[in-house]
Coordinates of C-alpha atoms in Angstrom, one line a residue:
X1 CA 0.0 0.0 0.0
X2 CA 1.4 3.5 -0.7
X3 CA 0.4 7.2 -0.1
X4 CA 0.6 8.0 -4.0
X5 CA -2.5 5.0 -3.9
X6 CA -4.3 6.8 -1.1
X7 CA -4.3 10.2 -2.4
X8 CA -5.8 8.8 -6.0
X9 CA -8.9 7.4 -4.1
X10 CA -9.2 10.6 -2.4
X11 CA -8.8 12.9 -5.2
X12 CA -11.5 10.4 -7.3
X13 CA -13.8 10.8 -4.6
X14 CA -13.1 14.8 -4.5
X15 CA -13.8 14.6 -8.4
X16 CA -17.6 13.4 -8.0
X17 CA -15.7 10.1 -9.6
X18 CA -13.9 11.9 -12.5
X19 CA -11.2 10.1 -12.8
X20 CA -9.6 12.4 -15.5
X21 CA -10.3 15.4 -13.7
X22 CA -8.5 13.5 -10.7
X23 CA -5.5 12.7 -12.8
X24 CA -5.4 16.4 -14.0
X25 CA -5.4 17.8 -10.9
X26 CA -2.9 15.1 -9.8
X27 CA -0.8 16.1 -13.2
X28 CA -0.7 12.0 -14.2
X29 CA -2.5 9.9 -16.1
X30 CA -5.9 8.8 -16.1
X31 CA -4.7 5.3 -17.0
X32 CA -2.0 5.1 -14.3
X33 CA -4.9 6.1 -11.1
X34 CA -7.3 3.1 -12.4
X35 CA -4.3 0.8 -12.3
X36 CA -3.5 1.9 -8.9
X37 CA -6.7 2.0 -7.7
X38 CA -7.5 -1.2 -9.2
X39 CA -4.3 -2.9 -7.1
X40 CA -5.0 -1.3 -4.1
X41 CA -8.4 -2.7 -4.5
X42 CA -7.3 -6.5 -4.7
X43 CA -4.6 -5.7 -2.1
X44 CA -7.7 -4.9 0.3
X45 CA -10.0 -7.6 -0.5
X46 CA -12.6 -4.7 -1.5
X47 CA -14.4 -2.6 -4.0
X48 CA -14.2 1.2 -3.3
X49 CA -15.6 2.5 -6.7
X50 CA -18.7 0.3 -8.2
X51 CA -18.2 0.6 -11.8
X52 CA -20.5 0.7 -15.5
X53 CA -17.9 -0.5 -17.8
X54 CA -14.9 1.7 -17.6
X55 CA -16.7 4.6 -15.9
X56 CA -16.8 4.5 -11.5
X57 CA -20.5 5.2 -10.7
X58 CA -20.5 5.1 -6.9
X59 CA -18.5 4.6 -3.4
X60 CA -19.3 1.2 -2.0
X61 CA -19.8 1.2 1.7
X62 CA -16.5 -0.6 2.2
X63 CA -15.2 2.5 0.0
X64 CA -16.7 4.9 2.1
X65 CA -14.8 3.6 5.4
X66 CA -11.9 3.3 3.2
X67 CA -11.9 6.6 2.0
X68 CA -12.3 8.1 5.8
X69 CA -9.2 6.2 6.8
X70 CA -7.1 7.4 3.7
X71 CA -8.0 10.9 4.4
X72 CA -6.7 10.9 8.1
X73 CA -3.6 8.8 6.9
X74 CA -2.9 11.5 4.4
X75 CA -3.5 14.6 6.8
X76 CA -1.1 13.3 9.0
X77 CA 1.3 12.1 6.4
X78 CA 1.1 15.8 5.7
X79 CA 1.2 16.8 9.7
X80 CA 5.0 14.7 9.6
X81 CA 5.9 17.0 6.9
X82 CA 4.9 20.3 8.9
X83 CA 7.1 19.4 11.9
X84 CA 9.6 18.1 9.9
X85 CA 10.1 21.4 8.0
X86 CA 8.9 23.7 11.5
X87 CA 12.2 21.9 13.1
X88 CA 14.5 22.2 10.2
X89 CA 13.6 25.7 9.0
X90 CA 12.8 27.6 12.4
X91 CA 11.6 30.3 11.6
X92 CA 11.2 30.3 7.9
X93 CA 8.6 28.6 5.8
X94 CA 5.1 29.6 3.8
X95 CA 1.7 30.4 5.2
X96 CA -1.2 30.7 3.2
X97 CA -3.8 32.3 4.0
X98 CA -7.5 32.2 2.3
X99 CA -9.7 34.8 2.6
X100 CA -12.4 37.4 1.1
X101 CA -11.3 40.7 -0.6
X102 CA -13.0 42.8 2.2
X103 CA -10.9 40.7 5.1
X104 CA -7.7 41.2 2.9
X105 CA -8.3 44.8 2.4
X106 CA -10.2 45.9 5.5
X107 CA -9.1 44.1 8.3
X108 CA -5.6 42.1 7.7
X109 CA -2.7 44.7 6.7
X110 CA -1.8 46.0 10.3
X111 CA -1.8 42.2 11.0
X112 CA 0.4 41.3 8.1
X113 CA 2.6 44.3 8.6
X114 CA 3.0 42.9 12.6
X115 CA 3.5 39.4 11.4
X116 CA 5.8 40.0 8.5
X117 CA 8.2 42.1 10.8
X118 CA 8.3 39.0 13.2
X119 CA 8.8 36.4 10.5
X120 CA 10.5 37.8 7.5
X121 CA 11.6 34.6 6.3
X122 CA 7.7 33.1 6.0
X123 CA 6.6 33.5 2.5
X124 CA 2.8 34.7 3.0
X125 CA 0.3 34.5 0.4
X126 CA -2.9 35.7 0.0
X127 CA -5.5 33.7 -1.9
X128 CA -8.6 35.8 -2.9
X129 CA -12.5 34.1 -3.4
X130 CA -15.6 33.9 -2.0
X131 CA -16.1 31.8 1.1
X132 CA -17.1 28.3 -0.5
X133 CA -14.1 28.7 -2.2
X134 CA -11.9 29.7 0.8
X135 CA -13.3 26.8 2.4
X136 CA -12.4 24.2 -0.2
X137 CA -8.9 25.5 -0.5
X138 CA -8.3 25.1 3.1
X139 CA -10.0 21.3 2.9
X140 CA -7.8 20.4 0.4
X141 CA -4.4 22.0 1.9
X142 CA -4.0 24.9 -1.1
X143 CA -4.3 27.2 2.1
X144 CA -3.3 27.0 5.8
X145 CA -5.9 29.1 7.3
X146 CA -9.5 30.1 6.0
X147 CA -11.2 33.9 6.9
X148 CA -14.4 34.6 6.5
X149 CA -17.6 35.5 7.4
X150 CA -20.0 33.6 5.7
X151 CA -20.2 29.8 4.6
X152 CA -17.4 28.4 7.0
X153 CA -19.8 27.1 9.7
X154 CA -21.1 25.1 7.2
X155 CA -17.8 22.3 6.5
X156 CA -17.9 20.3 9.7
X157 CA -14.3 19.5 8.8
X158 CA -13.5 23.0 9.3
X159 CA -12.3 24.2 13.0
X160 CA -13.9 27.2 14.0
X161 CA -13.1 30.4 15.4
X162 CA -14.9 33.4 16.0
X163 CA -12.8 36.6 15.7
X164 CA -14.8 39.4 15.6
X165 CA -18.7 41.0 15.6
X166 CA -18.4 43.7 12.7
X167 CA -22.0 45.4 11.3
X168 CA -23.1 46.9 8.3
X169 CA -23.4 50.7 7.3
X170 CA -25.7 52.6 4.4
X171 CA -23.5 55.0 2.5
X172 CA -25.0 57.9 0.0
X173 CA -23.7 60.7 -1.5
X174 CA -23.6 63.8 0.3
X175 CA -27.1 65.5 0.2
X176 CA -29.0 62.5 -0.4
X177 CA -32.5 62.9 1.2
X178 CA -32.0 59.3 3.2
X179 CA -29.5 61.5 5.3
X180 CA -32.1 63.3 6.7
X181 CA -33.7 60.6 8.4
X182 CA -33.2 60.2 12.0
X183 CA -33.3 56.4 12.4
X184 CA -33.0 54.7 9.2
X185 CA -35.8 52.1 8.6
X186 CA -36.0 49.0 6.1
X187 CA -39.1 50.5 4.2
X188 CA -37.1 54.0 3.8
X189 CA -34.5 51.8 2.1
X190 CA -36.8 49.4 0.0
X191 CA -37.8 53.0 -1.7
X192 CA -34.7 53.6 -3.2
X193 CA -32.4 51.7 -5.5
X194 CA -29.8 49.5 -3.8
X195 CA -26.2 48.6 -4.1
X196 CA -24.2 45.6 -2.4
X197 CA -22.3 42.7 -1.7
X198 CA -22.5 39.7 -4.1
X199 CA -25.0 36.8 -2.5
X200 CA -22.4 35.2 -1.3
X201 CA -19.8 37.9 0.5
X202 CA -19.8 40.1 3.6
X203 CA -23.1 39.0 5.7
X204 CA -25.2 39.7 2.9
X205 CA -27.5 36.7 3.6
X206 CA -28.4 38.4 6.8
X207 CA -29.7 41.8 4.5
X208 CA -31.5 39.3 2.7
X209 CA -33.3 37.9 5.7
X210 CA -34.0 41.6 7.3
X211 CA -35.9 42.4 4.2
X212 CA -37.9 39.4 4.0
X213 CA -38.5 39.5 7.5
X214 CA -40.1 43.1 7.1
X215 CA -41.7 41.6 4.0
X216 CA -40.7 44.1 1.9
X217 CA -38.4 43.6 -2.2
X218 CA -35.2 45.8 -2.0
X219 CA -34.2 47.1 -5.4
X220 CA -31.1 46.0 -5.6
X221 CA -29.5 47.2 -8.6
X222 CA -26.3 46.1 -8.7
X223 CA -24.1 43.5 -6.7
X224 CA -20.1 43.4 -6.0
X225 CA -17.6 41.2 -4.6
X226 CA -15.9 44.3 -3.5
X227 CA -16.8 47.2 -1.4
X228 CA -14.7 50.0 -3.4
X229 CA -17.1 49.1 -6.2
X230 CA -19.8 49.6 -4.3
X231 CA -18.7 52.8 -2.8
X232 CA -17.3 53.7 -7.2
X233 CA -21.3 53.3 -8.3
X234 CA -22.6 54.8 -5.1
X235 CA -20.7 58.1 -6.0
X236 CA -21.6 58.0 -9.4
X237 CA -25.4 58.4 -8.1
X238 CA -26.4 54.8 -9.2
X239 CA -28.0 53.9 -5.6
X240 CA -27.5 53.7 -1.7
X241 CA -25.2 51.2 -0.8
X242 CA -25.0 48.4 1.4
X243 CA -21.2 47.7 2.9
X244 CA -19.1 46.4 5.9
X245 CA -18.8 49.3 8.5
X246 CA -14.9 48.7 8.4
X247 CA -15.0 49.4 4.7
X248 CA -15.7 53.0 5.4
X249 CA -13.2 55.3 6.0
X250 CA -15.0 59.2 6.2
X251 CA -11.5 60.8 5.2
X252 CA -10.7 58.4 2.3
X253 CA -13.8 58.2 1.3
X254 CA -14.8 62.2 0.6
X255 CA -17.8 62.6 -0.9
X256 CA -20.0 59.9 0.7
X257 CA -21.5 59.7 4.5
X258 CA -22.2 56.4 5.8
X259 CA -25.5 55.8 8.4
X260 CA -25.0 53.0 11.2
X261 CA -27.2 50.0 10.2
X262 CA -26.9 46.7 12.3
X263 CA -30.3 47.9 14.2
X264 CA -31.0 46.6 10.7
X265 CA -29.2 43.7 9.9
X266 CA -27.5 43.0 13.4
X267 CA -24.1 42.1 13.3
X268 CA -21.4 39.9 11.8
X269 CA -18.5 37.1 12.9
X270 CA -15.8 36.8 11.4
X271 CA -14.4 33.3 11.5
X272 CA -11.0 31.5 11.3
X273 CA -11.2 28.1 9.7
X274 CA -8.5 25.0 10.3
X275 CA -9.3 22.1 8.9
X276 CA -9.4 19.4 11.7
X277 CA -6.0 17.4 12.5
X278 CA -3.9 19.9 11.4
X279 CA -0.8 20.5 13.3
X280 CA -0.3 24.0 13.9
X281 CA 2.8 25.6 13.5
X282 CA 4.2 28.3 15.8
X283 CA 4.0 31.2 13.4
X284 CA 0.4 30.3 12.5
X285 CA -0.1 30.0 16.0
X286 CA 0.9 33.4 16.2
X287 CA -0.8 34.6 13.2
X288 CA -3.9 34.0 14.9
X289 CA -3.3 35.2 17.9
X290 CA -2.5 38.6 15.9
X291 CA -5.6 38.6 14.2
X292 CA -8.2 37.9 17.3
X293 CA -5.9 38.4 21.0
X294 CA -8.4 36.1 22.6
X295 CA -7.2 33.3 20.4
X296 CA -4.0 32.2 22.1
X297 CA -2.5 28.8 21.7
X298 CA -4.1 27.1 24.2
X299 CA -7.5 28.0 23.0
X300 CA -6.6 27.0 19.6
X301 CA -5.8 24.1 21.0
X302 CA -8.9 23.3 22.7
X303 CA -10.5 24.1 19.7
X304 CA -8.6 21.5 17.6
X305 CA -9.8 18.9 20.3
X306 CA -13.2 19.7 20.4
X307 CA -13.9 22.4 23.1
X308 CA -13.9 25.1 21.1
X309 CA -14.2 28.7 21.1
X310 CA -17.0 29.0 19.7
X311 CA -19.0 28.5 23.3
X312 CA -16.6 30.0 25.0
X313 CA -16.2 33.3 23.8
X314 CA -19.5 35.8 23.5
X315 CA -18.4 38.1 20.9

C-alpha cells in the first residue's frame, strides 16, 4: 500500500468520480490512477468504486470507510511533513492564508505588517474568493488558514473560530435625502435603489433575511464582490449602498456619508477556519493570535480537540 495509492482514491472521490479530472489535478495519467486503484483494490480484499464499464459510478460502503481512513492517513502524512520542516527551518517557511477581498483589504494589513516584521523569512500568500471557495482551499491544503464570514460554519471538517462581531453601514452621496432621516428604517430603504455585496460575501444573507423579515423587495440594482465598487457606483449616483462598516473610511472616502445599520441587519462574525487534524505551526499559532488576542495557543488548542471557542467566547 502506498500514499501516492491513497491520495488517487481521495482525489477520485473529490472529483464526484472523474477520474480524469482527478488525474489532471494530480498532473498523471488517467490510465496510471485506475491501475493503482485497481491494485490497491485487490490488495484490500474490497471494492471502493462500483463501476459501469470503464466509468466508476459510486462509493461502496466498504469504500466509504476506506476513504475516511485514507483521508486521516494522508493529513497526517502531511502533519510529519509540517514538523519536519517547522524543526528544520525555524523560523522560515510559507503560510497561506484564504480569505475574502474585504478581510484582505479591510481588516488584515496592520496584522500582516506585525506578522511579516516578526517572521520575515515566512513567504505569506494571500488567496482571494468567496467563502465556498476559501473553504475548499483550506479542505484540500492549497491554504493553511480560511477567513471569512460567511459559509465556514457550514464544512464540519473545518475548525472554528470566531474573531470578531463587525456590522453593516448605508452609505450615500452627500445631500442624499435618506440623510435626513433620523433612524433609518427597512421601508425607507426598499424606496430607493440598492447597491451591495455579491449573495455570497460580507453578511449579505443576513440583509437578505432583514428584508424578508419586514416583507418588503429591495431594489437592488447592482451586486459586487468588492466594497470600493460599491462605494465607485454609489458616488456615481447609481444607488445607496449596502457595505461592511470597516469598509468606510470618512476621510478616504470624501464625498460619501455612511449611516450605522446593524439595528438593521444585526451584526457579523468573522471566523477563522482549520481544517481538523492539522498541526499547527508556531507562526500560525501566532498569526492567529495577531488577528483575534483572545485566540491564544491554548485556546486554539482546545478548539482543535473539540472544546472550542465557539461557546466560550460571546463576541
Amino acid at each position: 500500500m502506498k500514499l501516492q495509492q491513497l491520495r488517487y482514491l481521495v482525489e477520485v472521490a473529490r472529483c464526484r468520480l472523474n477520474v480524469s479530472e482527478a488525474a489532471e489535478a494530480l498532473y498523471t495519467s488517467q490510465p496510471g490512477i485506475s491501475k493503482q486503484i485497481r491494485l490497491l483494490e485487490d490488495e484490500l480484499g474490497v471494492i471502493v468504486f462500483e463501476r459501469s464499464g470503464k466509468r466508476l459510478t459510486a462509493i461502496t460502503e466498504p469504500g466509504r470507510v476506506v476513504l475516511e481512513i485514507a483521508e486521516r492517513m494522508l493529513r497526517e502524512a502531511e502533519n510529519i511533513r509540517r514538523v519536519g520542516e517547522e524543526y528544520a527551518a525555524g523560523d522560515s517557511g510559507s503560510l497561506v492564508i484564504a480569505t475574502t477581498h474585504t478581510q484582505a483589504r479591510y481588516a488584515l494589513p496592520a496584522v500582516i505588517k506585525r506578522f511579516v516584521e516578526r517572521y520575515p523569512k515566512v513567504r505569506l500568500s494571500l488567496h482571494q474568493g468567496h467563502p465556498a471557495q476559501i473553504a475548499e482551499w483550506t479542505l484540500q491544503g492549497e491554504a493553511d488558514i480560511a477567513i471569512a464570514t460567511e459559509a465556514l460554519d457550514q464544512y464540519p471538517q473545518l475548525v472554528m473560530l470566531p474573531c470578531y462581531q463587525w456590522a453593516h453601514c448605508v452609505i450615500a452621496p452627500s445631500g442624499h435625502p435618506i440623510l435626513e432621516t433620523r433612524v433609518l428604517a427597512l421601508a425607507a430603504l426598499a424606496r430607493w435603489p440598492l447597491i451591495t455585496y455579491d449573495t455570497a460575501f460580507a453578511g449579505r444573507s443576513r440583509i437578505n433575511k432583514a428584508f424578508e423579515l419586514a416583507q418588503l423587495v429591495p431594489s437592488i440594482v447592482l451586486t459586487a464582490t468588492d466594497a470600493d465598487v460599491i462605494k465607485t457606483y454609489v458616488s456615481l449616483g447609481l444607488g445607496l449602498g449596502i457595505i461592511a462598516s470597516m469598509a468606510f473610511d470618512p476621510e478616504r472616502d470624501a464625498g460619501l456619508q455612511a449611516i450605522p445599520a446593524e439595528h438593521l441587519f444585526g451584526s457579523n462574525t468573522t471566523r477563522i477556519g482549520l481544517r481538523r487534524g492539522t498541526y499547527i505551526r508556531r507562526y500560525e499559532y501566532d498569526f492567529i493570535e495577531l488577528f483575534a488576542s483572545h485566540l491564544t495557543r491554548r485556546a486554539v488548542d482546545r478548539a482543535m480537540v473539540g472544546g472550542g471557542p465557539e461557546d466560550e467566547y460571546q463576541l
